[in-house]
C-alpha positions as a LaTeX table, in Angstrom:
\begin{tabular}{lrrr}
\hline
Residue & $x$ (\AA) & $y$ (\AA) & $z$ (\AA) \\
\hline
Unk1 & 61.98 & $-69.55$ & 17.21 \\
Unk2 & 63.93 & $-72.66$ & 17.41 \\
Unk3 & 67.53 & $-72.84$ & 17.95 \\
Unk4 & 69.46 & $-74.31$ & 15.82 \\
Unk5 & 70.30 & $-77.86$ & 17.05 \\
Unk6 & 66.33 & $-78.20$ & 17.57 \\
Unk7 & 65.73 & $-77.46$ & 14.40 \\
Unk8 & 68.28 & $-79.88$ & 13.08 \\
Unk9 & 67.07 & $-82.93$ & 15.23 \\
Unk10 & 63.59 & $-82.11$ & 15.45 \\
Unk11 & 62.85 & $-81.30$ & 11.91 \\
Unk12 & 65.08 & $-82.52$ & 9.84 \\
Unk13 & 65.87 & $-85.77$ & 11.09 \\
Unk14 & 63.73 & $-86.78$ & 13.87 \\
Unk15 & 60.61 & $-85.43$ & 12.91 \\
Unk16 & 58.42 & $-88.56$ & 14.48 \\
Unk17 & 59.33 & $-87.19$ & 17.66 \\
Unk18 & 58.10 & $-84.52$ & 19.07 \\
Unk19 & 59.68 & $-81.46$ & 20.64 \\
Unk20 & 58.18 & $-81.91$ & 24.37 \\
Unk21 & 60.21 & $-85.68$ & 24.35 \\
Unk22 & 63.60 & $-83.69$ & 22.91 \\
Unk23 & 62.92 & $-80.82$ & 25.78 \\
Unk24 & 62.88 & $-83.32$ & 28.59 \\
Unk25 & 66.13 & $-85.54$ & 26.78 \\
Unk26 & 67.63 & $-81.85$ & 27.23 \\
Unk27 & 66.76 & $-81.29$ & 30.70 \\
Unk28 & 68.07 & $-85.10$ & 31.63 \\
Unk29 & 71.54 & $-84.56$ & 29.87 \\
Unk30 & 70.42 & $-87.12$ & 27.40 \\
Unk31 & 72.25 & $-85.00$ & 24.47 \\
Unk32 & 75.91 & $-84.82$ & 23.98 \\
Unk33 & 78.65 & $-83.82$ & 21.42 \\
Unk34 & 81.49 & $-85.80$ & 20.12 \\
Unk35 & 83.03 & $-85.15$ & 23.23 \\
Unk36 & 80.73 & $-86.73$ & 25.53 \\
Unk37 & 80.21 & $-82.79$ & 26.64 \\
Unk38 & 76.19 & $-82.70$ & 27.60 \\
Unk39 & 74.47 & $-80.22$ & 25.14 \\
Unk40 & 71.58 & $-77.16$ & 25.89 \\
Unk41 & 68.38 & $-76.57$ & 23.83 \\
Unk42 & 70.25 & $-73.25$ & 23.44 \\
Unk43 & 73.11 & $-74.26$ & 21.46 \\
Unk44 & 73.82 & $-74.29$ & 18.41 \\
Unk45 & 75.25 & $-76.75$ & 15.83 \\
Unk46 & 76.25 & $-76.74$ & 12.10 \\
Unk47 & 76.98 & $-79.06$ & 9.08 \\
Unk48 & 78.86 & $-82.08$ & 10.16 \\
Unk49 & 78.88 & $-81.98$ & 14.02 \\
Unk50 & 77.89 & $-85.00$ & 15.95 \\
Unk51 & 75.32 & $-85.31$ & 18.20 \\
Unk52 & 74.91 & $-88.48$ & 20.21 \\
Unk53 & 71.15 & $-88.96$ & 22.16 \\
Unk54 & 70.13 & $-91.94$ & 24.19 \\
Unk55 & 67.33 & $-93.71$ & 22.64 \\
Unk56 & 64.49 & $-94.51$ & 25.72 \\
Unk57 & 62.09 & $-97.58$ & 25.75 \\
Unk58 & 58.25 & $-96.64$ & 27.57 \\
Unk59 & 58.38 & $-98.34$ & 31.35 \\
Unk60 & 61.82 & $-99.31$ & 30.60 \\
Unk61 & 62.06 & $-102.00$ & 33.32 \\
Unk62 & 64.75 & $-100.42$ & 35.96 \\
Unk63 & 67.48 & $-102.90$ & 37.07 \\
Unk64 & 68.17 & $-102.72$ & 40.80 \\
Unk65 & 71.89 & $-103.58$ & 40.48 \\
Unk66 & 74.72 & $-100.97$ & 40.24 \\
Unk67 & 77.84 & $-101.71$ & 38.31 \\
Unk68 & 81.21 & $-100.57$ & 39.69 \\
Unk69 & 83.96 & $-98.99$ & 37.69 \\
Unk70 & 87.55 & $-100.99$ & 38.67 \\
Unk71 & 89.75 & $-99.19$ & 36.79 \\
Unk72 & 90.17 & $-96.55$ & 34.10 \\
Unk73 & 93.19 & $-94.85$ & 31.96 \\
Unk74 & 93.89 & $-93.46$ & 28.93 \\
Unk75 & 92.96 & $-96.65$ & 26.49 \\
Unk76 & 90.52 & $-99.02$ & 28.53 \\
Unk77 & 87.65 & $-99.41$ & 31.11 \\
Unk78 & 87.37 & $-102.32$ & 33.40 \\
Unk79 & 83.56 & $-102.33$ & 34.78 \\
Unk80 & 81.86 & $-105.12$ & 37.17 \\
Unk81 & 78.62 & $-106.10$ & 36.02 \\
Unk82 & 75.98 & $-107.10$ & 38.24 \\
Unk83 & 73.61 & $-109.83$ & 37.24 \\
Unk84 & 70.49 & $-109.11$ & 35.09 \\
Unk85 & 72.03 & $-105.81$ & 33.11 \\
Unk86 & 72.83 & $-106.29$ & 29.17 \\
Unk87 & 75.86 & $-104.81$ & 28.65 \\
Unk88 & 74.86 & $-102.98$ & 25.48 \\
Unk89 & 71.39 & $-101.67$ & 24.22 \\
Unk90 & 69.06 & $-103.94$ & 23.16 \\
Unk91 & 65.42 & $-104.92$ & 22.74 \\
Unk92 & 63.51 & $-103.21$ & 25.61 \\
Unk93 & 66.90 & $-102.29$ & 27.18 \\
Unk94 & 68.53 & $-98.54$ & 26.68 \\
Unk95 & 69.01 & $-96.86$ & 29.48 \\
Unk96 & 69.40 & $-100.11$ & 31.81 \\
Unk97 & 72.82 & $-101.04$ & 30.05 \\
Unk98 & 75.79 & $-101.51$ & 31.45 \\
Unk99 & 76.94 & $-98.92$ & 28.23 \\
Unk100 & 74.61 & $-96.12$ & 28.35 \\
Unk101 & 75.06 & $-96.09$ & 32.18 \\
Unk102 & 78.82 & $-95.74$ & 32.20 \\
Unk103 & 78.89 & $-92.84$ & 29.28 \\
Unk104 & 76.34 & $-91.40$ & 32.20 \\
Unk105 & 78.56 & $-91.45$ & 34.86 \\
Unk106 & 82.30 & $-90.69$ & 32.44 \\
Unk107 & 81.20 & $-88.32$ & 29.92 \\
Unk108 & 82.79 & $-90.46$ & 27.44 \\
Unk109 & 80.42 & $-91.07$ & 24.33 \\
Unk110 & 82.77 & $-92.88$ & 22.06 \\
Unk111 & 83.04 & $-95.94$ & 25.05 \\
Unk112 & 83.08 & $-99.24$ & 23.61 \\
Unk113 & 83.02 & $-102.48$ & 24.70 \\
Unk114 & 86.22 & $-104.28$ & 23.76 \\
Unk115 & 84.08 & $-108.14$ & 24.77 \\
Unk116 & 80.88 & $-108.96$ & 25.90 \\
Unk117 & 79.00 & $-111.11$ & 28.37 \\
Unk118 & 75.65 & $-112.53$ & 29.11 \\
Unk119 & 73.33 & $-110.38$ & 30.58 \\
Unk120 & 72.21 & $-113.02$ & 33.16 \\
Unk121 & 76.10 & $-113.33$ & 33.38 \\
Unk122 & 77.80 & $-110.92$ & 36.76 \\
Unk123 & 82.02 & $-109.39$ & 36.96 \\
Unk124 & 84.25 & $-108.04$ & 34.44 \\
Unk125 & 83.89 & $-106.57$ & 31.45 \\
Unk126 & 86.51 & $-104.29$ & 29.08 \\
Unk127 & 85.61 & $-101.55$ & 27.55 \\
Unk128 & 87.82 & $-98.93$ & 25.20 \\
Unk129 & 87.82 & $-95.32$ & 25.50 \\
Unk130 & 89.81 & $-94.82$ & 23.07 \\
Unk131 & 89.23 & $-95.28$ & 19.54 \\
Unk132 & 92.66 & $-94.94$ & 18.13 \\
Unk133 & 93.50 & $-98.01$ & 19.91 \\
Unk134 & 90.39 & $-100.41$ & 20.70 \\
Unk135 & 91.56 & $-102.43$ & 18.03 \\
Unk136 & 94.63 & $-103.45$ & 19.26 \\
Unk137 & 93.15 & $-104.88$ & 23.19 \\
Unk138 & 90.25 & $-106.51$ & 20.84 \\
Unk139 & 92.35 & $-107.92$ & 19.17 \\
Unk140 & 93.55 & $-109.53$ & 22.58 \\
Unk141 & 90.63 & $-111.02$ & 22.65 \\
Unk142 & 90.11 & $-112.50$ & 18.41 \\
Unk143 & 93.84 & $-114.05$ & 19.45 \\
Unk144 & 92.90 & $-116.11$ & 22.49 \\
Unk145 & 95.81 & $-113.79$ & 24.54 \\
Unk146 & 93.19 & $-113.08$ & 27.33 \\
Unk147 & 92.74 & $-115.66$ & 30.64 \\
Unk148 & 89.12 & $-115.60$ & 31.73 \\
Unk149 & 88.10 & $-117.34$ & 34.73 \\
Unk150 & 84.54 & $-117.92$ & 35.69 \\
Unk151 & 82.93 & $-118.76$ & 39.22 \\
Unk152 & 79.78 & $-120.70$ & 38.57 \\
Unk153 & 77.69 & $-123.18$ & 41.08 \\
Unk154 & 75.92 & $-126.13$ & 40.08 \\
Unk155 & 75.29 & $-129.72$ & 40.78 \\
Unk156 & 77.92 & $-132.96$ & 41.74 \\
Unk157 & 77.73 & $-135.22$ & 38.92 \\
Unk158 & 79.67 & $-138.18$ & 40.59 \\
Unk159 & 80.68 & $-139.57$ & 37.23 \\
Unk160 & 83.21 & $-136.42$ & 36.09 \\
Unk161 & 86.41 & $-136.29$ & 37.38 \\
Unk162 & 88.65 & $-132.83$ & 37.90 \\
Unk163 & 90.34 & $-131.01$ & 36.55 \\
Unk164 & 88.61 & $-131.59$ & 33.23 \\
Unk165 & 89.17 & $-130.32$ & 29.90 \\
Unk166 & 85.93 & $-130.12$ & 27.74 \\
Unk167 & 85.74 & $-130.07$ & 24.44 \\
Unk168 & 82.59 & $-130.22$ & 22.21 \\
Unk169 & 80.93 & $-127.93$ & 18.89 \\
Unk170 & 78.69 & $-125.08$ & 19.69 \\
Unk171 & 76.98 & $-123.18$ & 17.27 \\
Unk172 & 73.42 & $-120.90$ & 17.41 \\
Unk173 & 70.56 & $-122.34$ & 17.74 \\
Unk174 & 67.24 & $-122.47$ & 16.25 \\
Unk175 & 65.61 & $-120.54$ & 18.89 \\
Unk176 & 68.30 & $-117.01$ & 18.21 \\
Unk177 & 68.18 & $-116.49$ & 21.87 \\
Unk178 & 70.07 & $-119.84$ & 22.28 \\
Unk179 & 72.99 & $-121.92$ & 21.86 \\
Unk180 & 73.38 & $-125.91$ & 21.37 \\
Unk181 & 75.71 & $-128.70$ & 20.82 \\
Unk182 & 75.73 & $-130.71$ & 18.20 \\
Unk183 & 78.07 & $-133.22$ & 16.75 \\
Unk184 & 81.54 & $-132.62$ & 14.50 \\
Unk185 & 85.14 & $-130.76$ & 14.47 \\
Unk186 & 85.52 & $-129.12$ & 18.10 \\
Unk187 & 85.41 & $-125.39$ & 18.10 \\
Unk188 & 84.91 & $-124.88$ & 21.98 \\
Unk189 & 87.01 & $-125.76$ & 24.49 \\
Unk190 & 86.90 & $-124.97$ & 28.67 \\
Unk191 & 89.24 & $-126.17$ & 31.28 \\
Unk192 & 86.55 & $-126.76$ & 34.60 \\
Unk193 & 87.96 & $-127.21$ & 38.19 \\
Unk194 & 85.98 & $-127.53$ & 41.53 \\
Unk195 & 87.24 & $-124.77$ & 44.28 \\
Unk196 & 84.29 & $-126.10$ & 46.92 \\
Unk197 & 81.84 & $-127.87$ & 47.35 \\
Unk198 & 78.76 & $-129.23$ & 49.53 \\
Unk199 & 76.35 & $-132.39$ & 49.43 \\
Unk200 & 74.78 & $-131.66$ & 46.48 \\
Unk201 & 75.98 & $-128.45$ & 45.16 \\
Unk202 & 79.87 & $-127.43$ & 43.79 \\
Unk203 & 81.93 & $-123.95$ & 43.21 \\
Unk204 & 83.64 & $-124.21$ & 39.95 \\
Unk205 & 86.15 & $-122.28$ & 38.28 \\
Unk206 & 85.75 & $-122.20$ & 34.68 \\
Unk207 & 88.42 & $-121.34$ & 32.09 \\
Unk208 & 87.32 & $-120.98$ & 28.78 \\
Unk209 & 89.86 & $-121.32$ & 25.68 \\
Unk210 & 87.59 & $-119.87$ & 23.27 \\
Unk211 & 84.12 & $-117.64$ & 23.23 \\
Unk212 & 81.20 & $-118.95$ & 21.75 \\
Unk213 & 77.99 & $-117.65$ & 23.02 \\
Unk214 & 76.79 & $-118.89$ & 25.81 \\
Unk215 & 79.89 & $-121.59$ & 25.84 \\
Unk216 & 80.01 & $-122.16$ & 29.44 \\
Unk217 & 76.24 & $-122.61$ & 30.09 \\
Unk218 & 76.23 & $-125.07$ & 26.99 \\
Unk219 & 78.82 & $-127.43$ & 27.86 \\
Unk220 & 77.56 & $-127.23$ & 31.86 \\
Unk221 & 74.27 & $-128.51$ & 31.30 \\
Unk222 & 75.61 & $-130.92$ & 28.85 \\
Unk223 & 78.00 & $-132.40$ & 31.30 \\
Unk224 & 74.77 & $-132.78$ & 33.08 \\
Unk225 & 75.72 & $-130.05$ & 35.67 \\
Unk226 & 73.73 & $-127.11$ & 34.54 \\
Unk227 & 74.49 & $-123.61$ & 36.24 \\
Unk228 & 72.23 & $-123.22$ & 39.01 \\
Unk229 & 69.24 & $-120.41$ & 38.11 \\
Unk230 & 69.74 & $-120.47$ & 34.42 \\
Unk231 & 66.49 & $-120.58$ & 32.68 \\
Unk232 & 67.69 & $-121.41$ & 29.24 \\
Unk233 & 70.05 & $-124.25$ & 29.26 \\
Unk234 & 69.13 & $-127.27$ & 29.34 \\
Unk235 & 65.67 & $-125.98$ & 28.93 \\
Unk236 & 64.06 & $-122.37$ & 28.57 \\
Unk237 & 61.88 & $-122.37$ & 31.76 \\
Unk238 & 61.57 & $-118.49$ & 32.02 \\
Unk239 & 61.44 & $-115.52$ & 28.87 \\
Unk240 & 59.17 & $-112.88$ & 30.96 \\
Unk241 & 60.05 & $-110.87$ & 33.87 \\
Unk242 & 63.69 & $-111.02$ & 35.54 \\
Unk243 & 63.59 & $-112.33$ & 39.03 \\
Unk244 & 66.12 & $-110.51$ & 40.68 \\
Unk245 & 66.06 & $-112.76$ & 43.77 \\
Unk246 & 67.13 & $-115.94$ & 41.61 \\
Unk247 & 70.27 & $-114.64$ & 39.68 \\
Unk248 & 71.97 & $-117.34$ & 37.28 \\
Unk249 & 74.86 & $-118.13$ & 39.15 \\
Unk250 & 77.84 & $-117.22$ & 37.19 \\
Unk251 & 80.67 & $-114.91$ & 37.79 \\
Unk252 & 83.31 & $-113.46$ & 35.24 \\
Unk253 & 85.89 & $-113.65$ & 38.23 \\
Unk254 & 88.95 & $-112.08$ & 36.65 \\
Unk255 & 90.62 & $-111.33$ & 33.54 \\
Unk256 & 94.34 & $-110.91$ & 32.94 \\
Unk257 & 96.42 & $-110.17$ & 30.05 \\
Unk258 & 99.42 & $-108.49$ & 28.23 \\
Unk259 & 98.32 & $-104.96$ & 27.71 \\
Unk260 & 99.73 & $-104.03$ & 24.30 \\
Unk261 & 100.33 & $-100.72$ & 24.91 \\
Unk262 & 102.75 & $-101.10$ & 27.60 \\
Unk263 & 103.79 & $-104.74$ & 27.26 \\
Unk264 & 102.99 & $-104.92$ & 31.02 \\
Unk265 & 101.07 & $-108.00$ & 32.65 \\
Unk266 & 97.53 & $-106.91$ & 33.46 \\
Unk267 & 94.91 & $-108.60$ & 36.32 \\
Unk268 & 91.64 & $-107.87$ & 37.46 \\
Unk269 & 89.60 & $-109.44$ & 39.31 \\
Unk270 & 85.71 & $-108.95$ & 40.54 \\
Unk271 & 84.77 & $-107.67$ & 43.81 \\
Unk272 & 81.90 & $-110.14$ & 43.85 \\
Unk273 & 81.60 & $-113.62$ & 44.93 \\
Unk274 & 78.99 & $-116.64$ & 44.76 \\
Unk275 & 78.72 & $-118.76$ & 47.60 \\
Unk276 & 77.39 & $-122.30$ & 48.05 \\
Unk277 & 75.64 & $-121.25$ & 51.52 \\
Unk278 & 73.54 & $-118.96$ & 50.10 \\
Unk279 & 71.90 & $-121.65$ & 47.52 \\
\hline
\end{tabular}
């Protein structure tokens, strides 16, 4: 005889699956409640309960990186990304998210991300854990009252001068997976300094005013400095397999803002760092 919660996701709703894949999601704590709480095969549920299951991918490719949790309180998350993991599930990516990983390792099923970056992208990212007010920090965030600053290495290009404000219209591209320029009314704007810098190669710290996708890889390569190990801008040179050795070289470095619960200044910053000797 089935229990109960089998026979309500096996049957009723998940039918295409079958009940050897459930038994093993079971046996991995793959199955929670509402409260993040990992669920038995035992147990049983009734009308209206939530049940939360992560969704797997066959030979789901296994990123070698491990995230780091910064900080964590009542309202928000603050998690540093390694290179190469998406932040939320997508495509052939479930498990290997920077989401499903950290309800793994809190419990907490209702985590959110409050922003999001690339996945080629490393450092900070926010996340809520509580749903009464996520609004209010992502709303941080839709108001520009958030500093960002980005670590990236690329090229000299002896004609720019810094500091340098950048301005310039970025919208999606024809190719979904991509970004691009293109002429009229500004709507992306990043502040770009140089911290260091060798013969031929440059550290820069990137602030970005706003938060297009893919803004600060854009407006690199068009300033003719293109983020060293990106293989999309200014051309797509790569779309199989990651290369884990050759990460693109960009850092969410810190974040720092007004938290709006306790109208205290906020700062984080990443543990990580890019370096022009190891290029």
């Amino acid at each position: 005889m089935v229990s109960g919660i089998r026979r309500y996701i096996f049957y009723a709703h998940f039918s295409a699956i079958d009940e050897a894949t459930w038994r093993s999601r079971f046996a991995r704590g793959l199955v929670l409640d509402a409260d993040g709480r990992v669920l038995s095969p035992e147990i049983t549920c009734k009308a209206g309960d939530r049940i939360y299951y992560y969704r797997e991918v066959a030979q789901e490719v296994v990123i070698p990186l491990q995230e780091k949790i910064l900080y964590c309180d009542e309202h928000f998350l603050v998690a540093d990304k390694p290179h190469f993991l998406p932040v939320i599930p997508s495509g052939k990516y479930v498990q290997q998210t920077l989401l499903a990983r950290l309800q793994q390792t809190t419990g907490i099923a209702h985590l959110s991300p409050i922003h999001r970056i690339d996945k080629d992208t490393a450092g900070l990212v926010l996340f809520s854990t509580n749903p009464k007010t996520r609004d209010a920090y992502q709303a941080l965030f839709r108001q520009h009252a958030v500093e960002k600053t980005y670590h990236a290495i690329a090229p000299i290009n002896p004609s720019l001068y810094f500091p340098l404000q950048y301005s310039s219209r970025v919208v999606e591209d024809e190719q979904f997976f991509r970004s691009k320029e293109i002429a009229g009314k500004t709507n992306s704007e990043t502040h770009l300094s140089i911290i260091d810098q060798s013969d031929r190669l440059a550290l820069y710290a990137l602030k970005p005013i706003t938060g297009k996708k893919h803004q600060l890889r854009v407006q690199m390569a068009a300033l003719k400095i293109p983020i060293v190990n990106d293989v999309l801008y200014p051309l797509v040179t790569q779309r199989e397999d990651d290369d884990f050795s050759r990460p693109l070289q960009l850092l969410a470095k810190s974040i720092a803002f007004i938290d709006p619960m306790t109208q205290q200044p906020r700062y984080f910053e990443s543990e990580q760092s890019l370096s022009l000797n190891k290029i």
